[in-house]
Amino acid sequence: MIERAKVAVVGVGNNISALVQGIAFYRASGSLVGIYRPVVDGLGVGDIDFVAAFATADSKVGKDLTEAIFVAPNNFPRIGTELPPSGVRVERGLTDATGVDRVAKALAGAEVMLYAAPSGRPEVARAYAEAALRAGVAFINTTSDVVARDPQWMELFEAAGLPLLGDDLTSQFGTSIVHHTLLRLLEERGLTLVSSYQVNLGGTEDFRNLAQNGSGKKQSKLNALTSHQSTVDKVQMAPLGYLSQLQSEKVAYLNIEAQGWGETSVSLDVKLKAHDPSGGAGVTIDLIRMAVSAFRNGRGGYAAEAATLLKSPPGTAR
Amino acid sequence: MIERAKVAVVGVGNNISALVQGIAFYRASGSLVGIYRPVVDGLGVGDIDFVAAFATADSKVGKDLTEAIFVAPNNFPRIGTELPPSGVRVERGLTDATGVDRVAKALAGAEVMLYAAPSGRPEVARAYAEAALRAGVAFINTTSDVVARDPQWMELFEAAGLPLLGDDLTSQFGTSIVHHTLLRLLEERGLTLVSSYQVNLGGTEDFRNLAQNGSGKKQSKLNALTSHQSTVDKVQMAPLGYLSQLQSEKVAYLNIEAQGWGETSVSLDVKLKAHDPSGGAGVTIDLIRMAVSAFRNGRGGYAAEAATLLKSPPGTAR
Amino acid sequence: MIERAKVAVVGVGNNISALVQGIAFYRASGSLVGIYRPVVDGLGVGDIDFVAAFATADSKVGKDLTEAIFVAPNNFPRIGTELPPSGVRVERGLTDATGVDRVAKALAGAEVMLYAAPSGRPEVARAYAEAALRAGVAFINTTSDVVARDPQWMELFEAAGLPLLGDDLTSQFGTSIVHHTLLRLLEERGLTLVSSYQVNLGGTEDFRNLAQNGSGKKQSKLNALTSHQSTVDKVQMAPLGYLSQLQSEKVAYLNIEAQGWGETSVSLDVKLKAHDPSGGAGVTIDLIRMAVSAFRNGRGGYAAEAATLLKSPPGTAR
Amino acid sequence: MIERAKVAVVGVGNNISALVQGIAFYRASGSLVGIYRPVVDGLGVGDIDFVAAFATADSKVGKDLTEAIFVAPNNFPRIGTELPPSGVRVERGLTDATGVDRVAKALAGAEVMLYAAPSGRPEVARAYAEAALRAGVAFINTTSDVVARDPQWMELFEAAGLPLLGDDLTSQFGTSIVHHTLLRLLEERGLTLVSSYQVNLGGTEDFRNLAQNGSGKKQSKLNALTSHQSTVDKVQMAPLGYLSQLQSEKVAYLNIEAQGWGETSVSLDVKLKAHDPSGGAGVTIDLIRMAVSAFRNGRGGYAAEAATLLKSPPGTAR
C-alpha cells in the first residue's frame, strides 16, 4: 500500500476547507463522484495527510486545522462528513520575509508545501518558497503571484531536485471553460459571433477582493476565453459582483448572440451555479499528487502534466 | 470560373425557403457571415441554380419558386434580400410511385435532386430516388425516411456512378449539439452528472408533425447526445411543444445538475433560440456542393465527407 | 387553549405527506417561515390532529399514516423533522359507492373530512361526501371533481348544518399566479402583449396523470391567467412534461414578449422552481381551519373566505 | 380639434430620441401599441410639437432636432418611421447660470420646458428653471437633480401660476417594478424571502455615467423595491455593468430565493430585456401632457396626477 502524501498548507481559506473536508469525505465514503482523476501515480484522493498549516488570522492560529477551516470569513459549508481532528495545529504564518527559518523547521516530515494564501503578496509567496527550498520539500503555488513563472526560482528548485508547480489555479468547472467551450462550438459550426458578455457574482472573501481591484482579473478572464482575437474583441465582461448572500457559491450569466445561415439570429443564455472553492480543491488535489510523485522520484522543477491545471504555467507572460 | 450547380428540389417548405433566400442573399451581398464552409471543391454558397421544383400543395404548384416559398404554412421570414424570380415554376409532386417518368423527364439539365419533403412517406422518397436514377442525377435525402442507409439503394446508385447522400439532416447549430457539448465538457472535467433534461419548442409545420408523433424522434435525440449510456440514462426529454407564436424559431431549455469535488452541486441552465430552417439550410448547402462535386467527378454512391452533416448515414441502424 | 382540529384524510399522496410533515415541523419548531395565515380563528398551523386516513393502495393500507406518506410513488422529501407515529392506521378506501357506511362509522370523532384522492373519480368523491353527511362532519374537496359546485350537494350540506368547501385547490405559489401577475403588470404599465408561453415540468404521480390527459387542465390554466380575452388569445401552453428526475419539484418556464413606447421590444423570461405538494399543503392548512371553525360555529354550506383558495368554488361553470 | 402642445427640450440624448421618434411614429401610424395613456386631457400622443431645443455638444448644436437625435453617443435605434425635419435647430445650451435671458427669449411660443439633460448638474437645472419662470412656461425635470422637491422653487412656480413637475423619471417598465411586484407577490402568498439579488447591465451613455458613480443609485434602487425593511435587507444589488454591445438596451437578471410551506424552497429567476430610452419616453409623454393641461388651465405648482411617474416627487427626502 502506498504511503500517504505529507502536505503542509499555507493559508486556511475556503479552498483549503473544501480540500480538507473533501479528502476526509472521499476517504470515509469511497465515493468517486465529482473526481477528476481517481488515482495519480498510485495516490488516491484520500491518500493525503496534512502535517503542518500556517495562517495569519488570530482567529485561526492555534486551532486544529479541522476547526480553523470553519472560522469566518470562511463560508464554505460543512459537506456532511464526520471530520476527525487532524492533530495539526495552525501556526502563525509569515507576513514578510522574516521567519523563513522557523517555517522551514516546521516542515520537517512534509513532502510538499501547498501555498494557498490570498493572492497579491509576492514577497510572502517567495518567503515560503525559500522555506520550502531550505527544508527540501516541493512547492505548489495556487495564487497568481509570480513564483514558478520566474525563471530564477525555477532554476533554484531544479538545482535542488525539488518540484515547483504553479502559478495560479484553473477551476475544475468554471465560467471561463463553459464560455470558451460554447464560443468554440459556434466557430466550429460556422456561426458568426455578434456579441457576448459574461457576468460573475460571488460571495467569498476571495471574490470580494477581486471585485474591489478586478481590472487585471478581467483581462485574464478574457484571455482565458479563446485565442481568436476577433472573438475576444466581441466579448465583454461586467464588473465582478460581490453578493454576500451567495456565500461560497458563484453564479455566472453568459449571453451569446450570433448569426447563422442567411445572417439569421442565434442566441444562447446560460446560468452557471457552482461552489467556487470546490472548483479549486478539485484541481489542487491533482497538483498535490503530481508534486508528491515527482518529489518521490527525484524530478525537480516543473512537471509538464500540471499544465492544464494552471492559468500561468512557466513561460506565461507575467 | 466554375459552372454553377444545377439543383432540382422536392418539397418547398421552410428549409427550402431559407436555402433559396440565403443563396440569393450571399450572392448579392458577398457576406460570409454564418457560413460553415465558404467554398466546397470550388463552389461558393452562391454558385447554385435551381432548375426544377416539386410540391404537392395546390397553393404552391404553378407559382415561381421564389413566390412559393412564402406560401403558408411556410413561416420562415423574408431575410431582406431582393429576390429576383427564379424562372422555375413549381410542378406537381408525387404522392405515390405513379409519375416517376414524368419527374425523370423534368430533371433534364439537373445535376442533383434535393429531396426535402416532409418525413414519413418512404415510398414517395424512393419514387423520387428512382426518378433520379432514371434521369442520371445525384440524390440527396434530407428526411429521416430510409434511402441511403438501405444497402440495395446504395448499390443501385453506385452501379450507376451517381452520388447518393443521406439520410436525415443534422442542424448547423441545434439543441443536440449544445447539450452534447456541455455533457461532454462535464465528463472531461471529472464532474458527475446527476440529472439533465431538454425541452424543445417550435412553431413550424415540421415541428407540429414531430410533436404529434414524436416518440421516435425523442429516442433519436437522446442517441444524439452522447455515446456514454450512463449519461444517456440520466437525461430526460420533455414532449416537443408546438407553439405557433414561435413561427420559424425554435426555443430549447436545457438543465444540467451535476456534482463536483466533495459532491457539491453544480448546475447549468441554458436557453437556446434559433431559426430552425436556417440550421437545416446551412447544412444542406454543403451537401449540395459535395453531391455536385462527386457527380462531376463520376464518384457514385456515398461521399464520406458528408458524414458529420447526417444523422443516419449508411451503416446506421434503421 | 383551543382544542385541536380533528381531521380524517382521504388519499395519502404527496400533498398529504407535505401536510402531515409540515404540521409536525411547525408544531415542533415554532417557525412561521412560509406560512400564509399563522392563525385562523384561533387555530395555529400546528393545531391539527389526524384521526382517520383512507387509501386504496395495498402498500399504504395498514401502515401508520406517518409511514404511509413515504411509500412510492410518493416522492415528497422528508423535511427533516422527527415524525412521531400518529397512531392512525391507514384504512382501505372506497373504489365505488360501496362501503359508505363503513367509512361513516370510521369518522367518529372527526370534525372534517379532507378529500385529497387523485382527481377523476367523481362517483368516489361523492361517496365520501355521502359518508361525511351521514357521520355529521364537514367536507373539503381539493380535487377537480364536481362536489361543492353542484347545487344539490351544497343544499344537502347546508340543510345538515355542515360546511362543504371546494372544489379544486389553488397553489400557494404556482406558475399561474406568477404568469398572471406579470401579464397584469404589463397591462397596468401600458405595454402591449405580443406573445407569451408557459412550459410546466414536474415529477409527481399527479403530474404524470395530468400530462397523460392534460387538455382540460391546459384550458383551465389559460383561464387562470387573466380575464382579458385579448391577452389569453396570445398566451400558449406547451404540453405538460413529466420528468421523473424532478421528483416532487415543479419547474416552469415563462416567456413574455411585449412592446412598449414606439413599439420597441420588451422581453421577460422566468424560471420558477418549487415543491408542488408544498404549494398544495400551504393552502389546505387554511381550508381545514376554515372548515373546522365553521363546523364548530354551526355554519353549514360554503364559507366565502375560502374563495381565493379554490379554483372552482360554487358558481363556477363545471 | 385640440391645439398641439408646444414643447422646448433641454438635452438631446437617447430619451429625447425615443420621444421625438415615437411621437412621429404614432402620429403617422395611428398605432396605440405600447402606450400607457392614449389621451390625457384631450391630448393624444401625437399632439406634441417641439418649438425649441438646447444641447451642449458641438456635434449636436446647429443641427435640426431630428438629425441631432442620431448623433453619437446617442445609440437609440431608428424605429423605422420617416422623420420629417422638425424645423427646430438645436441651440447651444447652458453650462452654468450664465445665459438665462437668452434661453428665456428662445422660449417664446413654448408652453412647457422639458429638462432632460444628464443628471448631476443641479445649478444648470435651476438656471433653466429660472428661464422658464421668466418666460412664463411650465417646467418638467426628468433628472434626479433637486428642483421640484425644493419647496422654494415650488413656491416660485405656484406664485407664477406655472406648473412644475419633477423630479426624476420612473420607467414605464423597468427592473425595479418587476422586482418589486414579484417580492410583493411572495409576501401576499405567505412565502418567506431568503435572499434576492438584481443585476443591471446597459449600454447607453447614461448607464455608463451611473456605472461610474453608482452608489447613490444603488440605494435608490433598493428603496424603490418595497417599503418592508425586512425584505430590503435581504436584497442585494450587483454593481451596474456598462456593456457597450447592449447599445440602448438594458438587461436585468433577478434572482429570488424563498421558502414556502414546511420551509421548502421556492426559486425564481428572471431575465428582463428592454430599451431603456423607451421606458423613459413612455412616461415623459404623459408628464408633458399633464403639464400642458395644467398650464392651459392656469394650475400652477405640482400636479398630483404625476406622482406615479416620478421617483422623487415633492415631499421626498433629497
CSV table of N, CA and C in Angstrom, one decimal, chain D residues 201-316:
chain,number,residue,atom,x,y,z
D,201,LEU,N,-27.5,45.6,-16.4
D,201,LEU,CA,-26.5,45.8,-17.5
D,201,LEU,C,-27.1,46.8,-18.5
D,202,GLY,N,-26.3,47.7,-19.0
D,202,GLY,CA,-26.8,48.6,-20.1
D,202,GLY,C,-25.7,49.2,-20.9
D,203,GLY,N,-26.1,49.8,-22.0
D,203,GLY,CA,-25.1,50.3,-23.0
D,203,GLY,C,-25.2,51.7,-23.4
D,204,THR,N,-26.1,52.5,-22.7
D,204,THR,CA,-26.2,53.9,-23.0
D,204,THR,C,-25.2,54.8,-22.3
D,205,GLU,N,-25.0,56.0,-22.7
D,205,GLU,CA,-24.1,56.9,-22.1
D,205,GLU,C,-24.6,57.2,-20.6
D,206,ASP,N,-25.9,57.3,-20.5
D,206,ASP,CA,-26.5,57.5,-19.1
D,206,ASP,C,-26.0,56.3,-18.2
D,207,PHE,N,-26.1,55.1,-18.8
D,207,PHE,CA,-25.8,54.0,-18.0
D,207,PHE,C,-24.3,54.0,-17.6
D,208,ARG,N,-23.5,54.4,-18.6
D,208,ARG,CA,-22.0,54.4,-18.3
D,208,ARG,C,-21.8,55.4,-17.1
D,209,ASN,N,-22.4,56.5,-17.1
D,209,ASN,CA,-22.3,57.5,-16.1
D,209,ASN,C,-22.7,56.9,-14.7
D,210,LEU,N,-23.8,56.3,-14.7
D,210,LEU,CA,-24.3,55.7,-13.5
D,210,LEU,C,-23.4,54.6,-13.0
D,211,ALA,N,-22.8,53.8,-13.9
D,211,ALA,CA,-22.0,52.7,-13.5
D,211,ALA,C,-20.7,53.3,-12.9
D,212,GLN,N,-20.3,54.5,-13.3
D,212,GLN,CA,-19.0,55.0,-12.8
D,212,GLN,C,-19.2,55.6,-11.4
D,213,ASN,N,-20.3,56.2,-11.1
D,213,ASN,CA,-20.5,56.6,-9.7
D,213,ASN,C,-21.9,56.3,-9.2
D,214,GLY,N,-22.1,54.9,-9.1
D,214,GLY,CA,-23.4,54.4,-8.9
D,214,GLY,C,-23.9,54.2,-7.5
D,215,SER,N,-23.1,54.5,-6.5
D,215,SER,CA,-23.5,54.1,-5.2
D,215,SER,C,-24.9,54.7,-4.7
D,216,GLY,N,-25.1,55.9,-5.1
D,216,GLY,CA,-26.4,56.5,-4.7
D,216,GLY,C,-27.5,55.9,-5.4
D,217,LYS,N,-27.3,55.6,-6.6
D,217,LYS,CA,-28.4,55.0,-7.4
D,217,LYS,C,-28.7,53.6,-6.9
D,218,LYS,N,-27.7,52.9,-6.4
D,218,LYS,CA,-27.9,51.6,-5.8
D,218,LYS,C,-28.9,51.6,-4.7
D,219,GLN,N,-28.7,52.6,-3.8
D,219,GLN,CA,-29.6,52.7,-2.6
D,219,GLN,C,-31.0,53.1,-3.1
D,220,SER,N,-31.0,54.0,-4.1
D,220,SER,CA,-32.3,54.5,-4.6
D,220,SER,C,-33.1,53.3,-5.2
D,221,LYS,N,-32.3,52.4,-5.8
D,221,LYS,CA,-33.0,51.2,-6.4
D,221,LYS,C,-33.5,50.3,-5.3
D,222,LEU,N,-32.7,50.1,-4.3
D,222,LEU,CA,-33.2,49.3,-3.2
D,222,LEU,C,-34.5,49.9,-2.6
D,223,ASN,N,-34.5,51.3,-2.4
D,223,ASN,CA,-35.7,51.9,-1.9
D,223,ASN,C,-36.9,51.7,-2.7
D,224,ALA,N,-36.7,51.7,-4.0
D,224,ALA,CA,-37.8,51.5,-5.0
D,224,ALA,C,-38.5,50.2,-4.8
D,225,LEU,N,-37.8,49.2,-4.2
D,225,LEU,CA,-38.3,47.8,-4.2
D,225,LEU,C,-39.5,47.6,-3.4
D,226,THR,N,-39.5,48.2,-2.2
D,226,THR,CA,-40.6,47.9,-1.3
D,226,THR,C,-40.4,48.7,0.0
D,227,SER,N,-41.5,48.8,0.7
D,227,SER,CA,-41.3,49.6,2.0
D,227,SER,C,-41.0,48.7,3.2
D,228,HIS,N,-41.1,47.4,3.0
D,228,HIS,CA,-40.8,46.5,4.1
D,228,HIS,C,-39.3,46.4,4.3
D,229,GLN,N,-38.8,46.9,5.4
D,229,GLN,CA,-37.4,46.9,5.6
D,229,GLN,C,-36.8,45.5,5.7
D,230,SER,N,-37.6,44.5,6.2
D,230,SER,CA,-37.1,43.2,6.4
D,230,SER,C,-36.9,42.6,5.0
D,231,THR,N,-37.6,43.0,4.0
D,231,THR,CA,-37.4,42.5,2.7
D,231,THR,C,-36.2,43.2,2.1
D,232,VAL,N,-36.1,44.5,2.2
D,232,VAL,CA,-35.0,45.2,1.6
D,232,VAL,C,-33.6,44.7,2.1
D,233,ASP,N,-33.6,44.3,3.4
D,233,ASP,CA,-32.3,43.8,4.0
D,233,ASP,C,-31.8,42.6,3.3
D,234,LYS,N,-32.7,41.8,2.7
D,234,LYS,CA,-32.3,40.6,2.1
D,234,LYS,C,-32.0,40.7,0.6
D,235,VAL,N,-32.2,41.9,0.1
D,235,VAL,CA,-32.0,42.1,-1.4
D,235,VAL,C,-30.6,42.8,-1.6
D,236,GLN,N,-29.8,42.2,-2.5
D,236,GLN,CA,-28.5,42.8,-2.8
D,236,GLN,C,-28.5,43.2,-4.3
D,237,MET,N,-27.7,44.3,-4.5
D,237,MET,CA,-27.6,44.8,-5.9
D,237,MET,C,-26.1,44.5,-6.4
D,238,ALA,N,-26.0,43.9,-7.5
D,238,ALA,CA,-24.6,43.8,-8.1
D,238,ALA,C,-24.3,45.2,-8.7
D,239,PRO,N,-23.0,45.5,-8.8
D,239,PRO,CA,-22.7,46.8,-9.4
D,239,PRO,C,-23.2,46.9,-10.8
D,240,LEU,N,-23.7,48.1,-11.2
D,240,LEU,CA,-24.1,48.3,-12.6
D,240,LEU,C,-23.0,47.9,-13.6
D,241,GLY,N,-23.4,47.3,-14.7
D,241,GLY,CA,-22.4,46.9,-15.6
D,241,GLY,C,-22.6,47.6,-17.0
D,242,TYR,N,-21.7,48.4,-17.3
D,242,TYR,CA,-21.8,49.1,-18.6
D,242,TYR,C,-21.2,48.2,-19.7
D,243,LEU,N,-22.0,47.8,-20.7
D,243,LEU,CA,-21.5,46.9,-21.8
D,243,LEU,C,-22.0,47.6,-23.1
D,244,SER,N,-21.0,48.1,-23.8
D,244,SER,CA,-21.4,48.9,-25.0
D,244,SER,C,-22.2,48.1,-26.0
D,245,GLN,N,-21.9,46.8,-26.0
D,245,GLN,CA,-22.6,46.0,-27.0
D,245,GLN,C,-24.1,46.0,-26.9
D,246,LEU,N,-24.6,46.4,-25.7
D,246,LEU,CA,-26.1,46.4,-25.5
D,246,LEU,C,-26.7,47.6,-26.1
D,247,GLN,N,-25.9,48.6,-26.5
D,247,GLN,CA,-26.5,49.8,-27.2
D,247,GLN,C,-27.6,50.4,-26.2
D,248,SER,N,-28.7,50.6,-26.8
D,248,SER,CA,-29.7,51.3,-25.9
D,248,SER,C,-30.6,50.3,-25.1
D,249,GLU,N,-30.2,49.1,-25.2
D,249,GLU,CA,-31.0,48.1,-24.4
D,249,GLU,C,-30.4,47.9,-23.0
D,250,LYS,N,-31.3,47.5,-22.1
D,250,LYS,CA,-30.9,47.2,-20.8
D,250,LYS,C,-31.3,45.8,-20.5
D,251,VAL,N,-30.4,45.1,-19.8
D,251,VAL,CA,-30.7,43.7,-19.4
D,251,VAL,C,-30.6,43.6,-17.9
D,252,ALA,N,-31.6,43.0,-17.3
D,252,ALA,CA,-31.5,42.8,-15.9
D,252,ALA,C,-31.7,41.3,-15.5
D,253,TYR,N,-31.0,40.8,-14.6
D,253,TYR,CA,-31.2,39.5,-14.0
D,253,TYR,C,-31.7,39.6,-12.6
D,254,LEU,N,-32.7,38.9,-12.3
D,254,LEU,CA,-33.2,38.9,-10.9
D,254,LEU,C,-33.2,37.5,-10.4
D,255,ASN,N,-32.9,37.3,-9.2
D,255,ASN,CA,-33.0,36.0,-8.5
D,255,ASN,C,-33.7,36.2,-7.2
D,256,ILE,N,-34.6,35.3,-6.9
D,256,ILE,CA,-35.4,35.3,-5.7
D,256,ILE,C,-35.4,33.9,-5.1
D,257,GLU,N,-34.9,33.8,-3.9
D,257,GLU,CA,-34.9,32.5,-3.2
D,257,GLU,C,-35.8,32.7,-2.0
D,258,ALA,N,-36.8,31.8,-1.9
D,258,ALA,CA,-37.8,31.9,-0.8
D,258,ALA,C,-38.1,30.6,-0.2
D,259,GLN,N,-38.9,30.6,0.8
D,259,GLN,CA,-39.4,29.3,1.4
D,259,GLN,C,-40.9,29.3,1.6
D,260,GLY,N,-41.5,28.2,1.2
D,260,GLY,CA,-42.9,28.1,1.4
D,260,GLY,C,-43.2,27.1,2.5
D,261,TRP,N,-44.4,26.5,2.4
D,261,TRP,CA,-44.9,25.5,3.4
D,261,TRP,C,-43.8,24.5,3.8
D,262,GLY,N,-43.6,24.3,5.1
D,262,GLY,CA,-42.6,23.3,5.5
D,262,GLY,C,-41.2,23.8,5.3
D,263,GLU,N,-41.0,25.1,5.0
D,263,GLU,CA,-39.7,25.7,4.7
D,263,GLU,C,-39.1,25.0,3.5
D,264,THR,N,-39.9,24.5,2.6
D,264,THR,CA,-39.3,24.0,1.3
D,264,THR,C,-39.0,25.2,0.4
D,265,SER,N,-38.0,25.0,-0.5
D,265,SER,CA,-37.5,26.1,-1.3
D,265,SER,C,-38.3,26.4,-2.5
D,266,VAL,N,-38.4,27.7,-2.8
D,266,VAL,CA,-39.0,28.2,-4.0
D,266,VAL,C,-38.0,29.2,-4.6
D,267,SER,N,-37.7,29.0,-5.9
D,267,SER,CA,-36.8,30.0,-6.5
D,267,SER,C,-37.3,30.5,-7.8
D,268,LEU,N,-37.0,31.8,-8.1
D,268,LEU,CA,-37.5,32.5,-9.3
D,268,LEU,C,-36.2,33.1,-9.9
D,269,ASP,N,-36.1,32.9,-11.2
D,269,ASP,CA,-35.0,33.6,-11.9
D,269,ASP,C,-35.7,34.3,-13.1
D,270,VAL,N,-35.3,35.6,-13.3
D,270,VAL,CA,-35.9,36.4,-14.3
D,270,VAL,C,-34.8,37.1,-15.1
D,271,LYS,N,-35.0,37.1,-16.4
D,271,LYS,CA,-34.2,38.0,-17.3
D,271,LYS,C,-35.2,39.0,-17.9
D,272,LEU,N,-34.9,40.2,-17.9
D,272,LEU,CA,-35.7,41.3,-18.4
D,272,LEU,C,-34.8,42.0,-19.4
D,273,LYS,N,-35.3,42.2,-20.6
D,273,LYS,CA,-34.6,43.0,-21.7
D,273,LYS,C,-35.5,44.0,-22.3
D,274,ALA,N,-35.1,45.3,-22.3
D,274,ALA,CA,-35.9,46.4,-22.8
D,274,ALA,C,-35.1,47.5,-23.2
D,275,HIS,N,-35.6,48.4,-24.1
D,275,HIS,CA,-34.9,49.6,-24.5
D,275,HIS,C,-35.1,50.6,-23.4
D,276,ASP,N,-34.0,51.0,-22.8
D,276,ASP,CA,-34.1,51.9,-21.7
D,276,ASP,C,-34.7,53.3,-22.1
D,277,PRO,N,-34.3,53.9,-23.2
D,277,PRO,CA,-34.9,55.2,-23.5
D,277,PRO,C,-36.4,55.1,-23.8
D,278,SER,N,-36.9,54.0,-24.3
D,278,SER,CA,-38.4,53.9,-24.5
D,278,SER,C,-39.1,53.9,-23.2
D,279,GLY,N,-38.5,53.3,-22.1
D,279,GLY,CA,-39.1,53.3,-20.8
D,279,GLY,C,-39.2,54.8,-20.3
D,280,GLY,N,-38.3,55.6,-20.6
D,280,GLY,CA,-38.3,57.0,-20.2
D,280,GLY,C,-39.3,57.8,-21.0
D,281,ALA,N,-39.3,57.6,-22.4
D,281,ALA,CA,-40.1,58.4,-23.2
D,281,ALA,C,-41.6,58.1,-23.0
D,282,GLY,N,-41.9,56.8,-22.7
D,282,GLY,CA,-43.2,56.4,-22.5
D,282,GLY,C,-43.9,57.0,-21.2
D,283,VAL,N,-43.1,57.5,-20.3
D,283,VAL,CA,-43.6,58.2,-19.2
D,283,VAL,C,-43.5,59.8,-19.4
D,284,THR,N,-42.5,60.2,-20.1
D,284,THR,CA,-42.3,61.6,-20.4
D,284,THR,C,-43.5,62.2,-21.2
D,285,ILE,N,-44.0,61.4,-22.1
D,285,ILE,CA,-45.1,61.8,-22.9
D,285,ILE,C,-46.4,62.1,-22.1
D,286,ASP,N,-46.5,61.5,-20.9
D,286,ASP,CA,-47.6,61.8,-20.0
D,286,ASP,C,-47.3,63.0,-19.2
D,287,LEU,N,-46.1,63.2,-18.8
D,287,LEU,CA,-45.7,64.4,-18.0
D,287,LEU,C,-46.0,65.6,-18.8
D,288,ILE,N,-45.6,65.6,-20.1
D,288,ILE,CA,-45.7,66.7,-21.0
D,288,ILE,C,-47.2,67.1,-21.1
D,289,ARG,N,-48.0,66.1,-21.3
D,289,ARG,CA,-49.5,66.4,-21.5
D,289,ARG,C,-50.1,66.9,-20.2
D,290,MET,N,-49.7,66.3,-19.0
D,290,MET,CA,-50.2,66.8,-17.8
D,290,MET,C,-49.8,68.3,-17.5
D,291,ALA,N,-48.5,68.6,-17.9
D,291,ALA,CA,-48.0,69.9,-17.6
D,291,ALA,C,-48.7,70.9,-18.5
D,292,VAL,N,-48.9,70.5,-19.8
D,292,VAL,CA,-49.6,71.5,-20.7
D,292,VAL,C,-51.0,71.7,-20.3
D,293,SER,N,-51.7,70.6,-19.9
D,293,SER,CA,-53.1,70.8,-19.5
D,293,SER,C,-53.2,71.7,-18.3
D,294,ALA,N,-52.3,71.5,-17.3
D,294,ALA,CA,-52.3,72.4,-16.1
D,294,ALA,C,-52.0,73.8,-16.5
D,295,PHE,N,-51.0,74.0,-17.4
D,295,PHE,CA,-50.6,75.3,-17.9
D,295,PHE,C,-51.8,76.0,-18.5
D,296,ARG,N,-52.5,75.3,-19.4
D,296,ARG,CA,-53.6,75.9,-20.1
D,296,ARG,C,-54.8,76.3,-19.1
D,297,ASN,N,-54.9,75.5,-18.0
D,297,ASN,CA,-55.9,75.7,-17.1
D,297,ASN,C,-55.5,76.6,-15.9
D,298,GLY,N,-54.3,77.1,-16.1
D,298,GLY,CA,-53.8,78.1,-15.1
D,298,GLY,C,-53.5,77.4,-13.7
D,299,ARG,N,-53.3,76.1,-13.7
D,299,ARG,CA,-53.0,75.4,-12.4
D,299,ARG,C,-51.4,75.5,-12.2
D,300,GLY,N,-51.0,76.3,-11.3
D,300,GLY,CA,-49.5,76.4,-11.1
D,300,GLY,C,-49.1,75.4,-10.1
D,301,GLY,N,-47.7,75.2,-10.0
D,301,GLY,CA,-47.1,74.3,-9.0
D,301,GLY,C,-47.3,72.8,-9.4
D,302,TYR,N,-47.3,71.9,-8.4
D,302,TYR,CA,-47.3,70.5,-8.7
D,302,TYR,C,-48.6,70.0,-9.1
D,303,ALA,N,-48.6,68.9,-9.9
D,303,ALA,CA,-49.8,68.2,-10.3
D,303,ALA,C,-49.8,66.8,-9.8
D,304,ALA,N,-50.7,66.6,-8.9
D,304,ALA,CA,-50.7,65.3,-8.1
D,304,ALA,C,-50.8,64.1,-9.0
D,305,GLU,N,-51.5,64.2,-10.2
D,305,GLU,CA,-51.6,63.0,-11.0
D,305,GLU,C,-50.3,62.6,-11.6
D,306,ALA,N,-49.2,63.4,-11.4
D,306,ALA,CA,-47.9,62.9,-11.9
D,306,ALA,C,-47.2,62.0,-11.0
D,307,ALA,N,-47.7,61.8,-9.8
D,307,ALA,CA,-46.9,61.2,-8.7
D,307,ALA,C,-46.4,59.8,-9.1
D,308,THR,N,-47.2,59.0,-9.7
D,308,THR,CA,-46.7,57.6,-10.0
D,308,THR,C,-45.7,57.6,-11.1
D,309,LEU,N,-45.4,58.8,-11.8
D,309,LEU,CA,-44.5,58.8,-12.9
D,309,LEU,C,-43.1,59.3,-12.4
D,310,LEU,N,-43.0,59.7,-11.2
D,310,LEU,CA,-41.8,60.3,-10.6
D,310,LEU,C,-41.2,59.5,-9.5
D,311,LYS,N,-39.9,59.5,-9.5
D,311,LYS,CA,-39.2,58.8,-8.4
D,311,LYS,C,-39.1,59.6,-7.1
D,312,SER,N,-38.9,60.9,-7.3
D,312,SER,CA,-38.8,61.8,-6.2
D,312,SER,C,-39.7,63.0,-6.3
D,313,PRO,N,-41.0,62.8,-6.1
D,313,PRO,CA,-41.9,63.9,-6.2
D,313,PRO,C,-41.7,64.8,-5.0
D,314,PRO,N,-42.3,66.0,-5.0
D,314,PRO,CA,-42.2,66.9,-3.8
D,314,PRO,C,-42.6,66.2,-2.5
D,315,GLY,N,-41.8,66.4,-1.5
D,315,GLY,CA,-42.1,65.7,-0.2
D,315,GLY,C,-41.1,64.5,0.0
D,316,THR,N,-40.4,64.1,-1.1
D,316,THR,CA,-39.4,63.1,-1.0
D,316,THR,C,-38.2,63.7,-0.3
